[in-house]
Tab-separated table of C-alpha atoms in Angstrom:
chain	number	residue	atom	x	y	z
S	22	UNK	CA	0.204	0.117	-0.046
S	23	UNK	CA	1.788	2.967	-0.561
S	24	UNK	CA	2.703	5.577	1.840
S	25	UNK	CA	1.765	7.660	3.695
S	26	UNK	CA	-1.818	6.567	3.805
S	27	UNK	CA	-4.684	7.215	6.680
S	28	UNK	CA	-5.771	4.701	8.428
S	29	UNK	CA	-8.522	3.261	10.495
S	30	UNK	CA	-9.234	-0.458	11.311
S	31	UNK	CA	-12.503	-0.750	12.570
S	32	UNK	CA	-13.675	-4.067	14.859
S	33	UNK	CA	-9.829	-3.908	15.343
S	34	UNK	CA	-8.861	-6.612	18.418
S	35	UNK	CA	-11.372	-9.522	16.134
S	36	UNK	CA	-9.894	-12.301	13.998
S	37	UNK	CA	-9.630	-9.873	11.211
S	38	UNK	CA	-8.843	-6.618	12.863
S	39	UNK	CA	-6.121	-7.595	14.457
S	40	UNK	CA	-4.806	-8.812	11.581
S	41	UNK	CA	-4.568	-5.314	9.674
S	42	UNK	CA	-3.709	-4.347	13.408
S	43	UNK	CA	-0.894	-5.955	12.755
S	44	UNK	CA	0.365	-5.910	9.882
S	45	UNK	CA	-0.035	-2.028	9.624
S	46	UNK	CA	2.100	-1.726	13.282
S	47	UNK	CA	-0.309	0.594	14.491
S	48	UNK	CA	0.808	4.225	15.408
S	49	UNK	CA	1.533	7.322	13.028
S	50	UNK	CA	-1.020	7.106	10.278
S	51	UNK	CA	-2.870	3.559	11.041
S	52	UNK	CA	-5.855	4.094	14.228
S	53	UNK	CA	-6.916	0.882	15.164
S	54	UNK	CA	-10.249	0.311	17.301
S	55	UNK	CA	-12.479	-2.540	19.419
S	56	UNK	CA	-16.282	-1.911	19.891
S	57	UNK	CA	-15.722	-0.335	23.407
S	58	UNK	CA	-13.473	2.152	21.525
S	59	UNK	CA	-16.214	2.789	18.473
S	60	UNK	CA	-19.229	-0.168	18.142
S	61	UNK	CA	-20.101	0.849	14.623
S	62	UNK	CA	-23.595	0.629	15.993
S	63	UNK	CA	-23.571	4.170	17.588
S	64	UNK	CA	-23.970	6.476	14.234
S	65	UNK	CA	-23.216	9.550	15.346
S	66	UNK	CA	-20.002	8.117	17.712
S	67	UNK	CA	-18.682	6.994	14.552
S	68	UNK	CA	-19.117	10.334	12.207
S	69	UNK	CA	-17.318	12.197	15.470
S	70	UNK	CA	-14.468	10.547	15.797
S	71	UNK	CA	-14.182	9.561	12.220
S	72	UNK	CA	-14.251	13.683	11.107
S	73	UNK	CA	-11.551	14.143	13.622
S	74	UNK	CA	-9.078	11.769	11.653
S	75	UNK	CA	-9.453	12.503	8.844
S	76	UNK	CA	-8.576	9.256	6.666
S	77	UNK	CA	-8.170	7.813	3.637
S	78	UNK	CA	-9.090	4.009	3.952
S	79	UNK	CA	-12.032	2.948	6.739
S	80	UNK	CA	-11.432	-0.990	7.496
S	81	UNK	CA	-14.841	-1.886	8.408
S	82	UNK	CA	-13.898	-5.385	10.526
S	83	UNK	CA	-16.294	-5.528	12.623
S	84	UNK	CA	-18.695	-7.953	12.404
S	85	UNK	CA	-21.149	-10.392	14.190
S	86	UNK	CA	-20.273	-14.302	13.294
S	87	UNK	CA	-22.073	-16.155	15.214
S	88	UNK	CA	-24.248	-17.696	12.781
S	89	UNK	CA	-26.203	-20.122	15.017
S	90	UNK	CA	-26.412	-17.540	17.937
S	91	UNK	CA	-27.511	-15.698	15.009
S	92	UNK	CA	-31.387	-17.356	14.356
S	93	UNK	CA	-32.201	-16.193	18.026
S	94	UNK	CA	-30.068	-12.335	18.255
S	95	UNK	CA	-31.434	-11.438	15.047
S	96	UNK	CA	-32.067	-7.485	15.811
S	97	UNK	CA	-28.111	-8.363	17.116
S	98	UNK	CA	-26.350	-8.726	14.126
S	99	UNK	CA	-29.032	-6.651	12.212
S	100	UNK	CA	-28.293	-4.468	14.500
S	101	UNK	CA	-23.454	-4.961	13.603
S	102	UNK	CA	-23.528	-5.638	10.732
S	103	UNK	CA	-26.178	-4.394	8.195
S	104	UNK	CA	-26.745	-0.817	10.080
S	105	UNK	CA	-23.069	-0.979	11.446
S	106	UNK	CA	-22.081	-1.459	7.903
S	107	UNK	CA	-24.137	2.416	6.420
S	108	UNK	CA	-23.040	3.653	9.285
S	109	UNK	CA	-19.079	3.512	8.298
S	110	UNK	CA	-20.142	4.152	5.075
S	111	UNK	CA	-21.872	7.300	5.817
S	112	UNK	CA	-19.254	7.768	7.828
S	113	UNK	CA	-15.967	7.510	5.386
S	114	UNK	CA	-18.692	9.130	3.184
S	115	UNK	CA	-18.537	12.142	4.991
S	116	UNK	CA	-14.877	12.486	5.837
S	117	UNK	CA	-14.742	11.332	1.565
S	118	UNK	CA	-13.052	8.200	2.612
S	119	UNK	CA	-13.184	4.668	0.985
S	120	UNK	CA	-14.613	2.110	2.865
S	121	UNK	CA	-13.340	-1.586	3.013
S	122	UNK	CA	-16.597	-3.849	3.816
S	123	UNK	CA	-15.562	-7.998	4.307
S	124	UNK	CA	-18.697	-9.939	3.875
S	125	UNK	CA	-18.504	-14.061	3.072
S	126	UNK	CA	-19.645	-17.276	1.821
S	127	UNK	CA	-23.168	-17.539	3.064
S	128	UNK	CA	-24.683	-14.799	0.555
S	129	UNK	CA	-24.950	-17.712	-1.488
S	130	UNK	CA	-27.863	-20.519	-1.205
S	131	UNK	CA	-25.593	-23.485	-2.387
S	132	UNK	CA	-27.740	-24.504	-4.497
S	133	UNK	CA	-24.095	-24.634	-7.884
S	134	UNK	CA	-21.747	-26.996	-7.640
S	135	UNK	CA	-18.776	-25.211	-9.441
S	136	UNK	CA	-17.708	-21.790	-8.227
S	137	UNK	CA	-19.398	-18.856	-7.360
S	138	UNK	CA	-18.438	-15.391	-8.707
S	139	UNK	CA	-18.976	-12.315	-8.860
S	140	UNK	CA	-21.597	-11.985	-11.276
S	141	UNK	CA	-24.178	-14.927	-9.812
S	142	UNK	CA	-27.243	-14.164	-7.667
S	143	UNK	CA	-26.843	-14.326	-3.827
S	144	UNK	CA	-30.263	-15.693	-2.317
S	145	UNK	CA	-28.792	-16.766	1.531
S	146	UNK	CA	-30.799	-18.388	3.603
S	147	UNK	CA	-29.839	-17.507	6.885
S	148	UNK	CA	-30.194	-14.659	9.301
S	149	UNK	CA	-26.537	-14.344	9.455
S	150	UNK	CA	-26.281	-14.101	5.736
S	151	UNK	CA	-28.697	-11.909	4.820
S	152	UNK	CA	-26.674	-9.699	7.611
S	153	UNK	CA	-24.336	-9.257	5.842
S	154	UNK	CA	-26.144	-9.049	1.724
S	155	UNK	CA	-27.492	-5.634	3.660
S	156	UNK	CA	-23.821	-4.777	4.677
S	157	UNK	CA	-22.685	-5.138	1.396
S	158	UNK	CA	-26.503	-3.414	-0.102
S	159	UNK	CA	-25.625	-0.519	2.028
S	160	UNK	CA	-21.658	-0.236	1.492
S	161	UNK	CA	-22.452	0.384	-2.370
S	162	UNK	CA	-25.690	2.803	-2.218
S	163	UNK	CA	-23.292	4.961	0.360
S	164	UNK	CA	-20.222	4.987	-0.208
S	165	UNK	CA	-19.456	4.682	-4.062
S	166	UNK	CA	-15.905	4.504	-3.056
S	167	UNK	CA	-16.109	0.805	-1.680
S	168	UNK	CA	-14.356	-2.349	-1.492
S	169	UNK	CA	-16.876	-5.172	-0.587
S	170	UNK	CA	-14.631	-8.413	-0.608
S	171	UNK	CA	-16.918	-11.742	0.096
S	172	UNK	CA	-14.234	-14.682	2.145
S	173	UNK	CA	-14.951	-18.082	3.760
S	174	UNK	CA	-14.179	-20.150	6.257
S	175	UNK	CA	-11.958	-17.665	7.665
S	176	UNK	CA	-9.243	-18.502	10.189
S	177	UNK	CA	-6.298	-16.866	12.500
S	178	UNK	CA	-5.040	-17.043	15.154
S	179	UNK	CA	-7.241	-14.652	16.648
S	180	UNK	CA	-10.996	-14.809	17.817
S	181	UNK	CA	-12.790	-18.027	17.164
S	182	UNK	CA	-12.821	-19.357	14.386
S	183	UNK	CA	-13.208	-24.080	13.535
S	184	UNK	CA	-9.962	-24.071	14.393
S	185	UNK	CA	-9.340	-23.341	17.340
S	186	UNK	CA	-12.948	-25.091	18.650
S	187	UNK	CA	-11.165	-28.347	16.694
S	188	UNK	CA	-8.268	-27.819	19.159
S	189	UNK	CA	-10.878	-27.318	21.656
S	190	UNK	CA	-11.533	-30.755	21.044
S	191	UNK	CA	-9.401	-32.543	20.847
S	192	UNK	CA	-8.023	-31.441	23.751
S	193	UNK	CA	-11.216	-31.987	26.625
S	194	UNK	CA	-10.698	-35.100	25.002
S	195	UNK	CA	-13.909	-34.933	23.314
S	196	UNK	CA	-15.244	-37.749	19.755
S	197	UNK	CA	-14.938	-35.016	17.011
S	198	UNK	CA	-18.175	-35.945	14.630
S	199	UNK	CA	-17.769	-33.211	11.402
S	200	UNK	CA	-19.617	-32.066	9.035
S	201	UNK	CA	-18.651	-33.267	5.856
S	202	UNK	CA	-21.365	-32.970	2.712
S	203	UNK	CA	-20.698	-28.237	3.755
S	204	UNK	CA	-17.754	-27.745	1.148
S	205	UNK	CA	-15.916	-24.279	0.855
S	206	UNK	CA	-12.720	-22.628	1.044
S	207	UNK	CA	-10.579	-21.648	4.140
S	208	UNK	CA	-8.400	-18.932	3.470
S	209	UNK	CA	-6.054	-17.213	6.213
S	210	UNK	CA	-6.232	-14.199	7.942
S	211	UNK	CA	-3.408	-12.851	6.155
S	212	UNK	CA	-3.460	-13.654	3.149
S	213	UNK	CA	-6.891	-11.872	3.084
S	214	UNK	CA	-5.454	-8.837	4.604
S	215	UNK	CA	-2.620	-8.736	1.712
S	216	UNK	CA	-5.202	-9.000	-1.103
S	217	UNK	CA	-7.028	-5.633	0.729
S	218	UNK	CA	-3.925	-4.222	1.064
S	219	UNK	CA	-3.102	-4.265	-2.635
S	220	UNK	CA	-6.434	-3.608	-3.865
S	221	UNK	CA	-5.819	-0.280	-1.797
S	222	UNK	CA	-3.181	0.241	-3.756
S	223	UNK	CA	-3.986	-0.173	-7.013
S	224	UNK	CA	-6.984	1.913	-5.927
S	225	UNK	CA	-9.707	-0.185	-7.030
S	226	UNK	CA	-13.381	-0.636	-6.254
S	227	UNK	CA	-16.110	-2.663	-6.411
S	228	UNK	CA	-16.802	-6.528	-5.752
S	229	UNK	CA	-14.448	-8.617	-5.128
S	230	UNK	CA	-13.675	-12.541	-3.706
S	231	UNK	CA	-10.830	-13.695	-1.862
S	232	UNK	CA	-10.821	-16.499	-0.459
S	233	UNK	CA	-7.897	-19.037	-0.237
S	234	UNK	CA	-7.642	-21.913	-3.792
S	235	UNK	CA	-9.348	-25.302	-4.514
S	236	UNK	CA	-11.672	-26.287	-1.512
S	237	UNK	CA	-12.232	-29.243	0.279
S	238	UNK	CA	-14.916	-30.357	3.572
S	239	UNK	CA	-15.213	-29.166	7.207
S	240	UNK	CA	-14.698	-32.649	7.687
S	241	UNK	CA	-11.049	-33.006	5.882
S	242	UNK	CA	-10.443	-30.095	7.137
S	243	UNK	CA	-10.776	-30.757	10.590
S	244	UNK	CA	-8.404	-33.779	9.896
S	245	UNK	CA	-5.287	-31.622	8.050
S	246	UNK	CA	-5.630	-29.840	11.333
S	247	UNK	CA	-4.631	-32.591	13.575
S	248	UNK	CA	-1.809	-34.267	10.802
S	249	UNK	CA	-0.234	-30.429	10.474
S	250	UNK	CA	0.097	-30.540	14.354
S	251	UNK	CA	0.026	-34.630	15.334
S	252	UNK	CA	-2.961	-35.685	16.517
S	253	UNK	CA	-3.630	-38.595	16.459
S	254	UNK	CA	-7.112	-38.657	17.431
S	255	UNK	CA	-9.896	-39.959	15.164
S	256	UNK	CA	-12.832	-38.071	13.035
S	257	UNK	CA	-16.111	-39.105	12.299
S	258	UNK	CA	-17.527	-37.558	8.759
S	259	UNK	CA	-21.651	-36.490	9.495
S	260	UNK	CA	-24.095	-34.732	7.973
S	261	UNK	CA	-24.813	-31.458	8.554
S	262	UNK	CA	-28.336	-33.130	9.352
S	263	UNK	CA	-27.234	-35.271	11.940
S	264	UNK	CA	-25.045	-32.252	12.933
S	265	UNK	CA	-28.460	-30.602	13.399
S	266	UNK	CA	-27.285	-26.688	13.838
S	267	UNK	CA	-29.412	-24.178	14.182
S	268	UNK	CA	-28.659	-21.992	11.034
S	269	UNK	CA	-28.927	-23.369	7.516
S	270	UNK	CA	-26.307	-23.108	5.691
S	271	UNK	CA	-25.147	-24.069	2.720
S	272	UNK	CA	-23.898	-27.054	0.811
S	273	UNK	CA	-21.567	-25.360	-1.345
S	274	UNK	CA	-20.902	-21.978	-1.306
S	275	UNK	CA	-16.728	-21.833	-2.820
S	276	UNK	CA	-15.676	-18.835	-3.975
S	277	UNK	CA	-13.892	-17.825	-6.949
S	278	UNK	CA	-11.553	-15.281	-7.511
S	279	UNK	CA	-13.059	-13.693	-10.745
S	280	UNK	CA	-12.650	-10.128	-10.908
S	281	UNK	CA	-9.565	-10.296	-8.864
S	282	UNK	CA	-7.849	-13.114	-11.750
S	283	UNK	CA	-9.408	-11.225	-14.352
S	284	UNK	CA	-7.363	-8.271	-13.653
S	285	UNK	CA	-4.203	-10.264	-13.030
S	286	UNK	CA	-4.039	-9.139	-9.060
S	287	UNK	CA	-4.804	-12.451	-7.915
S	288	UNK	CA	-2.719	-13.435	-4.586
S	289	UNK	CA	-4.861	-15.347	-2.693
S	290	UNK	CA	-2.779	-19.242	-3.063
S	291	UNK	CA	-4.434	-22.951	-2.234
S	292	UNK	CA	-5.211	-23.614	0.807
S	293	UNK	CA	-2.887	-25.851	1.410
S	294	UNK	CA	-0.620	-24.236	1.484
S	295	UNK	CA	-1.851	-21.148	3.812
S	296	UNK	CA	-3.048	-23.853	6.869
S	297	UNK	CA	0.872	-25.516	6.812
S	298	UNK	CA	2.643	-22.160	7.395
S	299	UNK	CA	-0.095	-20.674	9.430
S	300	UNK	CA	-0.100	-24.477	11.745
S	301	UNK	CA	4.169	-24.257	11.624
S	302	UNK	CA	4.579	-20.537	12.626
S	303	UNK	CA	1.809	-20.878	15.494
S	304	UNK	CA	2.118	-24.866	15.885
S	305	UNK	CA	3.361	-24.131	19.811
S	306	UNK	CA	0.624	-21.533	20.751
S	307	UNK	CA	-1.872	-23.822	18.767
S	308	UNK	CA	-0.904	-27.025	21.123
S	309	UNK	CA	-0.786	-25.211	24.199
S	310	UNK	CA	-3.253	-22.750	23.913
């Protein structure tokens, strides 16, 4: 990303926001706000704070990500993912900044059997997916200088994610029964950060899919994590119906980075390579944490 650029990170203590915060080395022209410090649901405060900083770019990493919990907490999910996105986009427009909004593969219903591109029509199945899709709409309508980046099956060293859940179950010596009929692309937060910064450097706008390459199932991902960390545990494949989650999920939600590819900007790599590096770098913390 060209320097200097004044950047604000919203949701800076979450899984993705903390990755941006670490990468950009907060200080100088980078301002990072946790939810406690700046809640995106407080529109007036968001406008006031950003008007004082006058950033060039706002990274809206604030998100409600409890897919199942959202079915009972619909209002709070929409407050953060939809109205929060509107507040951030409106404030960014007021101060003349680019807004970056991070969305999800769960805006699709999974009826396809080939990867979804930016030109496929969304049809979310869950409250979470619907809230993120409306967050996209508000971001787009409130500020023409926007980047909307859809990603999938995100994981990193901070925050809550599937990999950490699997490792917690392993340490609790609980049986691992993992869904094997949902397909997607695991994506490391570091890869998404690098891709985002390249798009900012190139001053791109619009919608992009940004997921690591290839596809797998949650069951196969759980196996890869256990093998990668040297855990000898049995992982049993089950169906979505057997798992019985409150929220409906797409059976197939693989994203194709179609626009990145057309523009020669695709930095994303095979998910296996990213996972291998992530596990190697964080092996001690993951095994002992």
